[in-house]
């Protein structure tokens, strides 16, 4: 069953230089219990998409200009795009139905409150538990995410925790109200590789045991390969390819996805890494047609107009003119 | 030096105290001639009578005139435990300790009330300005604050007196009581009269202190609001008010606490200067007269007292900060 359905989302940032189309006509779905990886370089709109869903766009700067964010909650579906981001409905969705963890574990926790107090705050916000029960639950959660001596650790401040431990504490906090969806925005970018593997394994475990959907935002295709079911590849605010995690490695369609893959080091393959030519254009120099065309080796005249999304089969669709005969079958 | 940071802090404060006494003593020694000869000359000028030789001899003995400088210093500080800080020339040989004791209460009262008033107004205004950044109200407040910061206290006092007397026709001429109540016993009317008079210096003092506190609070809060843990708090589903006050403002106040130690002496100086303009019964007028008349025991003692209060203020600020910020507390 579909848990989250984003349709035609446009998110605009009003900055001094003008209006920036940070998310430009993005559509995707996340089913219950599914892990979806959202991949792309910095500035491609991954995080803005997540913040649009959470109602956490910067006030007076970010704005959902068009589109729907349908979320299955309270026995029906709710269009989060229509809600007041600061209003009671969104506040109840945030932290309760949708949890979120961030890239920077070192700065994600408030330095003047204990870890336990911050988790208890989240628990009591969305439940009627007494303070003592909430503390007990916070300790259980800390233990569940792999923190030793949770009773003692809960009374410590964030500065006594390492980066990996803080990220675990963040996960405990995000899970405190049993959300249906966890959005993880680059959760392992700022931690060591060994810690990264542990955190990913933990997210995978927790997701399975709670039948929770996971939206994993990352710039690292390897992370996606490890735990995602499906992959959404974004470039300059647009979805360029939607496919399964297996296919993204075996049969990437979009030239950008191929480029990402070719620039990835892998064990046992002694070939040169091929970086994608050029850089992501600045947000104010968005190309008129296909956003990737200026960096694409296969670009043609056609690419001066924006390609629609071609559905290749039930699992894969791609926004590239190379596949405009795809309706007929596999390209 | 010692394991316990509090003991360390107190020991270093004692050392600083000693240094302050040395510097104050040097200041006392600066003018040509000694205080006793100064006193003799002054008494002869006023009454024409010469000081009895026994008194002269007693004073020379007491302060060690004619003996090496270090003996004079030791004799001076030897009086401190007995509350003997020397005598005043301009107050006809009265004890410095008596003069100071009579006026220190009002001095501290004014300075501390002004501190509370300026914090009580500046912090909420700073929070308001930071959460309404770049809007008209923010521009207005920031510019008024800059204006307030640029005007020295004494000028403000003179401007106030001018407006009150020549524009509004008030009969306020300074002091803390109307003429009718100066020597009256305490009564409701006298207290009301006192409050009315107190309001003037209090307002002038707090406006001066407010401007700086407001600007720091605004800048701190803007800085904190950009940090990740504020978004974490929003992602929990907390109300915006809780996010601002409990998670952001709570931390933005910490640098103000460390500034507290510096602010108290500034306010004391302001109190002294304003008291000279408005003729208030604080340490201001005697200190000013003592400096002009080279009444060095009085001037040196007030100077030393101000330094001691600065020291105590800093100590209190350190302790408060350690209480408020666990990162400071733990090292």
XYZ file of C-alpha atoms in Angstrom:
662
model
C 0.000 0.000 0.000
C 1.211 3.475 -0.814
C 2.300 5.407 2.233
C 3.571 8.584 0.617
C 2.755 9.849 -2.828
C 4.450 12.997 -4.093
C 2.919 14.329 -7.308
C 4.216 17.234 -9.394
C 5.982 18.874 -6.436
C 7.458 22.301 -7.129
C 9.348 23.917 -4.255
C 10.650 27.429 -4.765
C 13.217 29.344 -2.742
C 12.813 33.095 -2.806
C 16.333 34.445 -2.486
C 17.885 37.819 -3.248
C 18.851 36.867 -6.810
C 15.314 35.775 -7.613
C 13.228 32.639 -7.387
C 15.104 29.386 -7.320
C 13.300 26.256 -8.487
C 14.890 23.942 -5.928
C 12.435 21.126 -6.645
C 10.968 21.154 -10.127
C 8.060 18.841 -10.885
C 9.068 15.865 -8.760
C 6.838 12.803 -8.466
C 7.472 9.547 -6.657
C 5.854 7.120 -4.273
C 6.962 5.246 -1.204
C 5.100 2.102 -0.184
C 4.699 0.986 3.428
C 7.801 -0.728 4.731
C 9.780 0.157 1.627
C 13.289 1.611 1.549
C 13.722 4.244 -1.137
C 17.104 5.756 -1.849
C 17.197 9.302 -3.196
C 20.509 9.886 -4.953
C 22.175 12.886 -6.533
C 24.982 15.413 -6.180
C 24.780 18.291 -3.688
C 22.199 20.867 -4.679
C 20.049 18.510 -6.707
C 17.012 19.011 -4.494
C 17.118 15.841 -2.365
C 17.099 17.623 0.974
C 14.594 20.242 -0.166
C 12.238 17.439 -1.184
C 12.569 15.941 2.300
C 12.019 19.325 3.966
C 8.953 19.924 1.803
C 7.483 16.673 3.089
C 8.328 17.540 6.699
C 7.085 21.138 6.482
C 10.568 22.272 7.457
C 11.291 24.673 4.600
C 13.008 27.863 5.788
C 10.295 30.321 6.718
C 9.592 33.174 4.298
C 12.186 31.721 1.882
C 11.041 28.233 0.937
C 7.571 27.654 -0.470
C 5.701 24.734 -1.998
C 4.529 26.383 -5.220
C 2.551 23.466 -6.608
C 1.971 19.763 -6.248
C 0.637 17.239 -3.781
C 2.257 15.339 -0.941
C -0.296 12.675 -0.082
C 0.468 10.830 3.142
C -1.601 7.950 4.477
C -2.434 8.774 8.082
C -5.379 8.647 10.476
C -7.300 6.196 8.326
C -7.252 8.439 5.259
C -4.812 10.428 3.217
C -3.674 13.943 3.949
C -2.133 16.412 1.515
C 0.817 17.717 3.504
C 1.466 20.401 0.880
C -1.805 22.060 1.872
C -1.068 22.144 5.603
C 0.261 25.088 7.559
C 3.870 24.011 8.271
C 3.653 25.416 11.820
C 0.085 24.331 12.438
C -1.126 21.563 14.759
C -1.664 18.994 11.983
C 1.895 19.207 10.682
C 3.305 19.316 14.216
C 1.468 16.114 14.970
C 2.735 14.466 11.757
C 6.320 15.549 12.451
C 8.079 13.331 14.925
C 4.967 11.178 15.279
C 4.146 9.778 11.800
C 7.328 10.904 10.071
C 10.660 10.925 11.878
C 13.780 12.551 10.525
C 17.502 12.275 11.145
C 20.132 14.587 9.765
C 23.578 14.674 8.266
C 25.501 16.286 11.112
C 25.243 14.161 14.249
C 27.707 16.484 16.005
C 25.300 19.424 15.853
C 21.932 17.667 15.639
C 21.426 17.459 19.399
C 20.911 20.385 21.717
C 24.128 20.790 23.768
C 22.447 21.987 26.983
C 19.972 19.141 27.522
C 20.821 15.544 28.333
C 20.333 12.883 25.673
C 17.593 11.309 27.782
C 15.764 14.600 28.296
C 15.710 15.244 24.561
C 14.288 11.807 23.800
C 11.775 12.110 26.641
C 10.661 15.449 25.231
C 9.863 13.771 21.901
C 8.093 10.831 23.582
C 5.899 12.965 25.814
C 5.012 15.326 22.979
C 3.205 12.549 21.139
C 1.983 10.326 23.994
C 0.454 10.489 27.448
C 3.283 8.604 29.156
C 4.324 9.823 32.589
C 7.780 11.251 32.987
C 9.074 8.062 34.625
C 7.577 5.832 31.926
C 8.953 8.085 29.203
C 12.427 7.854 30.747
C 12.146 4.082 30.864
C 11.120 4.059 27.218
C 13.978 6.399 26.285
C 16.428 4.018 27.952
C 14.934 1.066 26.081
C 15.248 2.962 22.812
C 18.871 3.833 23.528
C 19.585 0.221 24.308
C 17.822 -0.842 21.109
C 20.015 1.418 18.961
C 23.105 -0.139 20.541
C 24.116 2.228 23.319
C 25.658 0.439 26.303
C 24.611 1.328 29.848
C 21.609 3.289 28.569
C 20.513 4.391 32.055
C 23.836 6.129 32.670
C 24.216 7.369 29.112
C 20.752 8.931 29.081
C 21.854 11.297 31.821
C 24.837 12.533 29.812
C 25.021 15.558 27.578
C 25.697 15.274 23.834
C 29.324 16.392 24.197
C 30.059 13.104 26.025
C 28.932 11.151 22.930
C 30.970 10.386 19.814
C 29.584 11.177 16.352
C 28.390 7.646 15.726
C 26.756 7.469 19.164
C 25.026 10.784 18.634
C 23.617 9.501 15.358
C 22.358 6.421 17.223
C 20.757 8.701 19.817
C 19.168 10.718 16.998
C 17.758 7.502 15.550
C 16.387 6.546 18.972
C 14.716 9.954 19.192
C 13.281 9.766 15.662
C 11.876 6.307 16.416
C 10.401 7.271 19.780
C 6.851 7.592 18.447
C 6.993 4.636 16.046
C 6.814 6.654 12.822
C 5.477 5.042 9.626
C 8.205 6.785 7.662
C 11.753 7.697 8.615
C 13.537 10.273 6.487
C 17.300 9.956 6.817
C 19.086 12.922 5.239
C 22.660 11.776 4.522
C 22.785 9.963 7.889
C 26.254 8.520 7.365
C 28.032 11.255 5.412
C 29.732 12.717 8.472
C 30.763 9.482 10.221
C 33.632 7.022 9.766
C 33.269 4.198 7.261
C 33.086 1.523 9.963
C 30.450 3.498 11.832
C 28.630 4.051 8.541
C 28.217 0.309 8.035
C 26.920 -0.103 11.604
C 24.415 2.729 11.265
C 23.116 1.409 7.947
C 22.764 -2.094 9.382
C 20.903 -0.642 12.349
C 18.513 1.347 10.126
C 17.883 -1.773 8.056
C 17.123 -3.842 11.172
C 14.863 -1.266 12.772
C 12.983 -0.753 9.555
C 12.268 -4.469 9.237
C 11.266 -4.975 12.840
C 8.827 -2.041 12.732
C 7.639 -2.369 9.140
C 8.604 1.271 8.749
C 9.287 2.911 5.397
C 12.672 4.563 4.971
C 13.523 7.445 2.687
C 17.291 7.462 2.533
C 18.846 10.551 1.035
C 22.450 10.148 -0.024
C 24.980 11.143 -2.629
C 26.609 7.739 -2.312
C 25.258 5.027 -4.626
C 27.004 2.359 -2.563
C 24.851 3.217 0.450
C 21.765 2.827 -1.708
C 23.001 -0.505 -3.048
C 23.348 -1.782 0.497
C 19.865 -1.230 1.843
C 17.452 0.355 -0.642
C 14.642 -1.435 -2.488
C 14.140 1.297 -5.046
C 16.209 4.271 -6.173
C 15.244 7.764 -7.270
C 18.025 9.649 -9.068
C 17.711 13.422 -8.964
C 19.509 16.111 -10.911
C 18.941 19.874 -10.603
C 15.613 19.565 -8.856
C 14.196 16.920 -11.215
C 13.836 13.144 -11.011
C 15.856 11.777 -13.938
C 15.448 8.078 -13.214
C 13.376 5.821 -10.979
C 14.389 2.194 -10.779
C 15.211 -0.695 -8.462
C 18.389 -0.853 -6.423
C 19.566 -3.936 -8.328
C 19.008 -2.358 -11.715
C 20.742 0.857 -10.902
C 24.006 -1.091 -10.866
C 23.260 -3.642 -13.604
C 21.311 -1.607 -16.092
C 21.383 2.148 -15.473
C 19.370 4.038 -18.071
C 19.904 7.757 -17.726
C 23.311 9.093 -18.838
C 23.582 10.847 -15.480
C 22.992 7.611 -13.548
C 25.614 5.925 -15.719
C 27.981 8.777 -15.018
C 27.435 8.455 -11.268
C 28.123 4.746 -11.496
C 31.275 5.168 -13.574
C 32.664 7.609 -11.030
C 32.233 5.057 -8.255
C 35.261 3.053 -7.087
C 34.654 -0.629 -6.568
C 36.720 -3.529 -5.301
C 38.259 -5.958 -7.768
C 37.646 -3.738 -10.746
C 40.916 -2.251 -11.865
C 39.615 0.354 -14.243
C 40.057 4.093 -14.240
C 37.360 6.098 -12.548
C 35.522 8.311 -14.980
C 34.248 11.504 -13.428
C 31.238 13.224 -14.965
C 32.477 16.109 -17.123
C 31.787 19.631 -15.884
C 29.994 20.676 -12.725
C 26.403 21.100 -11.642
C 25.372 24.489 -13.065
C 24.480 27.173 -10.544
C 20.838 27.302 -9.579
C 20.352 30.469 -11.630
C 21.863 29.057 -14.815
C 19.422 26.206 -15.234
C 19.467 24.939 -18.844
C 16.241 25.426 -20.776
C 15.788 21.796 -21.833
C 17.076 18.662 -20.157
C 19.031 19.887 -17.114
C 21.809 17.369 -17.712
C 22.243 18.136 -21.430
C 25.270 20.491 -21.084
C 27.265 17.721 -19.362
C 25.876 14.832 -21.386
C 27.992 13.125 -24.066
C 24.915 11.800 -25.810
C 23.041 15.085 -25.970
C 21.296 15.935 -29.247
C 19.181 18.792 -30.623
C 16.158 17.211 -28.972
C 17.631 17.786 -25.509
C 16.932 21.506 -25.803
C 13.403 20.686 -24.771
C 12.664 19.091 -21.420
C 12.122 15.334 -21.896
C 9.005 13.804 -20.345
C 9.320 10.768 -18.131
C 9.297 7.601 -20.229
C 8.045 4.491 -18.532
C 10.267 1.588 -19.534
C 8.467 -1.065 -17.523
C 6.666 -1.457 -14.212
C 9.785 -0.674 -12.206
C 11.830 1.725 -14.248
C 11.110 5.093 -15.749
C 13.566 7.654 -17.050
C 13.423 11.271 -18.184
C 15.674 11.148 -21.241
C 15.045 11.462 -25.000
C 17.196 8.352 -25.604
C 14.169 6.350 -24.509
C 11.384 8.087 -26.382
C 10.534 4.823 -28.139
C 10.480 3.029 -24.786
C 6.741 2.688 -24.670
C 7.198 -0.144 -27.189
C 9.369 -2.183 -24.830
C 12.847 -2.332 -23.358
C 15.299 0.101 -24.769
C 47.198 23.933 40.318
C 44.442 22.318 42.366
C 42.040 19.674 41.116
C 38.901 21.501 42.179
C 38.125 24.246 39.639
C 36.162 26.282 42.178
C 39.143 26.413 44.575
C 41.370 27.319 41.654
C 39.048 30.094 40.675
C 38.905 31.497 44.209
C 42.692 31.365 44.616
C 43.195 33.244 41.385
C 40.591 35.775 42.512
C 42.535 36.314 45.759
C 45.722 36.877 43.803
C 43.950 39.409 41.588
C 42.607 41.126 44.706
C 46.141 41.556 45.990
C 47.256 42.985 42.642
C 44.349 45.423 42.729
C 45.362 46.642 46.190
C 48.918 47.240 44.973
C 47.730 49.226 41.968
C 45.300 51.242 44.089
C 48.142 52.007 46.499
C 50.328 53.180 43.608
C 47.497 55.467 42.505
C 47.288 56.839 46.050
C 51.021 57.566 45.973
C 50.926 59.275 42.580
C 50.181 62.930 43.483
C 53.110 64.992 44.835
C 53.320 65.299 48.612
C 51.705 62.926 51.071
C 48.093 62.836 52.153
C 48.831 64.058 55.667
C 50.584 67.260 54.522
C 47.714 67.743 52.109
C 45.286 67.393 55.006
C 47.231 69.874 57.151
C 47.251 72.459 54.364
C 43.542 72.009 53.744
C 42.652 72.361 57.443
C 44.768 75.509 57.764
C 43.080 76.997 54.706
C 39.606 76.304 56.029
C 39.836 77.096 59.719
C 43.105 78.958 59.933
C 43.974 76.750 62.875
C 46.826 74.297 62.598
C 46.336 70.608 63.239
C 47.458 69.588 66.714
C 50.917 67.991 66.628
C 49.623 64.849 68.434
C 47.091 64.201 65.678
C 49.789 64.767 63.094
C 52.096 62.365 64.836
C 49.331 59.774 65.141
C 48.547 59.978 61.422
C 52.230 59.738 60.463
C 52.546 56.663 62.654
C 49.357 55.112 61.363
C 50.259 55.416 57.669
C 53.996 55.138 58.029
C 54.962 58.404 56.374
C 58.675 58.897 56.203
C 59.154 55.141 56.157
C 59.890 53.010 53.045
C 57.038 52.690 50.543
C 56.468 48.984 51.208
C 55.988 49.724 54.915
C 53.418 52.351 54.012
C 51.657 49.808 51.813
C 51.680 47.148 54.532
C 50.392 49.626 57.120
C 47.617 50.637 54.745
C 46.401 47.097 54.024
C 46.854 46.110 57.690
C 43.873 48.365 58.401
C 41.541 46.501 56.010
C 40.516 43.700 58.382
C 39.553 46.360 60.938
C 37.601 48.239 58.282
C 40.191 51.031 58.215
C 40.857 52.260 54.703
C 42.345 55.615 55.615
C 40.812 59.052 56.117
C 39.372 61.649 53.829
C 40.776 65.135 53.424
C 37.695 66.723 51.875
C 35.402 65.227 54.502
C 37.452 66.787 57.319
C 39.331 63.664 58.249
C 36.275 61.374 58.317
C 36.907 57.662 57.922
C 36.830 56.513 54.266
C 35.057 53.342 55.365
C 32.158 55.366 56.813
C 31.751 57.497 53.704
C 31.800 54.470 51.435
C 29.522 52.366 53.648
C 26.860 55.050 53.675
C 26.747 55.225 49.895
C 27.636 51.778 48.559
C 24.112 50.421 49.126
C 22.419 52.981 46.884
C 25.173 52.577 44.289
C 24.732 48.818 44.055
C 20.945 49.120 44.194
C 20.902 51.441 41.208
C 23.388 49.374 39.198
C 21.704 46.036 39.895
C 18.186 47.337 39.277
C 19.414 48.835 36.006
C 20.955 45.490 35.094
C 17.714 43.598 35.703
C 15.671 46.213 33.893
C 17.939 46.286 30.864
C 18.083 42.468 30.620
C 14.362 42.125 31.201
C 13.660 44.444 28.286
C 16.572 43.705 25.965
C 16.308 39.898 25.886
C 12.650 39.694 24.799
C 13.225 42.487 22.288
C 16.313 40.696 20.948
C 14.333 37.473 20.568
C 11.566 39.360 18.785
C 13.991 41.099 16.426
C 15.829 37.865 15.606
C 12.623 35.980 14.846
C 11.429 38.880 12.693
C 14.737 39.388 10.941
C 14.841 41.942 8.105
C 11.311 43.127 8.720
C 10.453 46.698 9.546
C 10.232 46.126 13.319
C 13.701 44.539 13.291
C 15.240 47.461 11.360
C 13.551 49.961 13.652
C 14.722 48.290 16.866
C 18.253 47.698 15.597
C 18.647 51.343 14.599
C 17.199 52.684 17.843
C 19.602 50.379 19.686
C 22.556 51.683 17.682
C 21.463 55.199 18.589
C 21.196 54.233 22.275
C 24.616 52.600 22.142
C 26.218 55.726 20.698
C 25.028 58.184 23.348
C 27.070 58.279 26.549
C 25.162 58.056 29.848
C 26.086 61.492 31.090
C 24.909 63.170 27.897
C 21.651 61.285 28.123
C 21.280 62.498 31.706
C 21.858 66.124 30.697
C 19.450 65.816 27.764
C 16.885 64.300 30.094
C 17.290 67.087 32.643
C 16.963 69.677 29.881
C 13.756 68.156 28.514
C 12.254 67.562 31.936
C 12.899 71.050 33.249
C 12.674 73.347 30.217
C 10.264 71.453 27.984
C 8.000 69.638 30.411
C 8.274 72.150 33.222
C 9.107 69.505 35.818
C 10.609 70.629 39.096
C 12.990 67.680 39.070
C 16.477 68.866 39.815
C 18.223 65.624 40.588
C 18.678 63.841 43.865
C 16.533 60.984 45.106
C 13.950 62.990 47.076
C 11.925 66.160 46.661
C 12.966 68.892 49.059
C 10.031 68.221 51.385
C 10.999 64.587 51.872
C 14.774 64.792 52.179
C 14.829 64.587 55.949
C 11.333 63.185 56.506
C 10.736 59.770 58.037
C 9.828 56.901 55.701
C 6.168 56.994 54.696
C 4.106 55.921 51.699
C 4.407 59.425 50.214
C 8.141 59.535 50.766
C 8.567 56.108 49.184
C 6.497 57.148 46.158
C 8.590 60.299 45.851
C 11.709 58.129 46.062
C 10.469 55.812 43.307
C 9.656 58.736 41.031
C 13.147 60.101 41.497
C 14.765 56.691 41.137
C 13.039 56.085 37.809
C 15.069 58.788 36.063
C 18.622 57.493 36.613
C 17.351 53.915 36.325
C 15.882 54.570 32.898
C 18.957 56.396 31.660
C 21.214 53.610 32.908
C 19.173 50.734 31.567
C 18.721 52.265 28.128
C 22.486 52.507 27.795
C 22.946 48.867 28.859
C 19.948 47.669 26.870
C 21.272 48.618 23.484
C 24.326 46.377 23.748
C 22.448 43.462 25.311
C 19.732 43.700 22.654
C 22.218 43.608 19.806
C 24.139 40.669 21.274
C 20.958 38.713 21.997
C 19.679 39.294 18.461
C 22.967 38.250 16.840
C 23.384 35.194 19.121
C 19.869 33.977 18.499
C 20.195 34.388 14.730
C 23.358 32.330 14.946
C 21.719 29.609 17.060
C 18.581 29.506 14.900
C 20.779 28.466 11.970
C 22.078 25.431 13.830
C 21.037 21.880 13.152
C 19.591 21.106 16.585
C 16.935 23.771 16.080
C 15.724 21.875 13.034
C 15.863 18.667 15.092
C 13.559 20.327 17.614
C 11.145 21.328 14.833
C 11.336 17.830 13.344
C 10.159 16.428 16.698
C 6.932 18.348 16.208
C 7.518 20.952 18.916
C 5.621 24.228 18.797
C 7.602 27.078 17.259
C 7.419 28.936 20.587
C 9.042 25.995 22.403
C 11.657 25.680 19.664
C 12.572 29.355 19.991
C 12.555 29.679 23.776
C 13.531 26.258 25.093
C 15.970 25.207 22.399
C 17.353 28.360 20.794
C 17.062 31.333 23.177
C 18.206 29.137 26.071
C 21.574 28.786 24.342
C 21.734 32.274 22.880
C 21.665 33.647 26.444
C 24.901 31.921 27.499
C 27.294 34.482 25.961
C 25.267 37.195 27.715
C 25.968 35.505 31.047
C 29.688 35.620 30.447
C 29.247 39.291 29.587
C 27.461 39.874 32.882
C 30.756 40.161 34.735
C 31.840 42.920 32.387
C 28.483 44.636 32.405
C 28.138 45.161 36.136
C 31.239 47.402 36.404
C 30.142 49.314 33.298
C 26.812 49.956 34.965
C 28.587 50.952 38.195
C 30.672 53.446 36.256
C 27.500 54.691 34.607
C 25.870 55.012 38.021
C 28.803 57.044 39.275
C 28.799 59.374 36.282
C 25.045 59.852 36.284
C 25.101 60.461 40.020
C 27.519 63.322 39.475
C 25.152 64.892 36.937
C 21.956 64.197 38.886
C 23.501 64.566 42.364
C 22.480 61.171 43.726
C 23.699 59.866 47.108
C 25.918 57.183 45.589
C 29.692 56.849 45.466
C 29.715 59.098 42.384
C 29.890 62.599 43.882
C 32.495 61.840 46.613
C 34.641 59.916 44.152
C 34.568 62.792 41.703
C 35.388 65.367 44.372
C 38.116 63.156 45.815
C 39.796 62.846 42.425
C 39.789 66.605 41.879
C 41.007 67.401 45.398
C 43.600 64.594 45.353
C 41.915 63.053 48.370
C 43.797 59.877 47.643
C 42.663 57.444 50.334
C 39.054 58.023 49.383
C 39.724 57.892 45.627
C 41.988 54.850 45.925
C 39.502 52.974 48.078
C 36.592 53.607 45.715
C 38.805 52.525 42.831
C 39.713 49.355 44.692
C 36.077 48.700 45.525
C 35.073 49.004 41.879
C 37.771 46.531 40.921
C 36.632 44.123 43.640
C 33.045 44.326 42.410
C 34.266 43.611 38.889
C 36.040 40.580 40.247
C 32.990 39.357 42.135
C 30.811 40.013 39.086
C 33.100 37.899 36.944
C 33.156 35.134 39.512
C 29.361 35.080 39.674
C 29.193 35.118 35.864
C 31.568 32.145 35.653
C 29.567 30.160 38.175
C 26.275 31.018 36.454
C 27.682 30.016 33.082
C 28.931 26.712 34.434
C 25.479 26.125 35.874
C 23.799 27.053 32.603
C 26.068 25.352 30.078
C 27.089 21.710 30.644
C 29.927 22.046 28.107
C 31.569 24.679 30.318
C 30.864 22.674 33.466
C 32.523 19.495 32.217
C 35.605 21.159 31.056
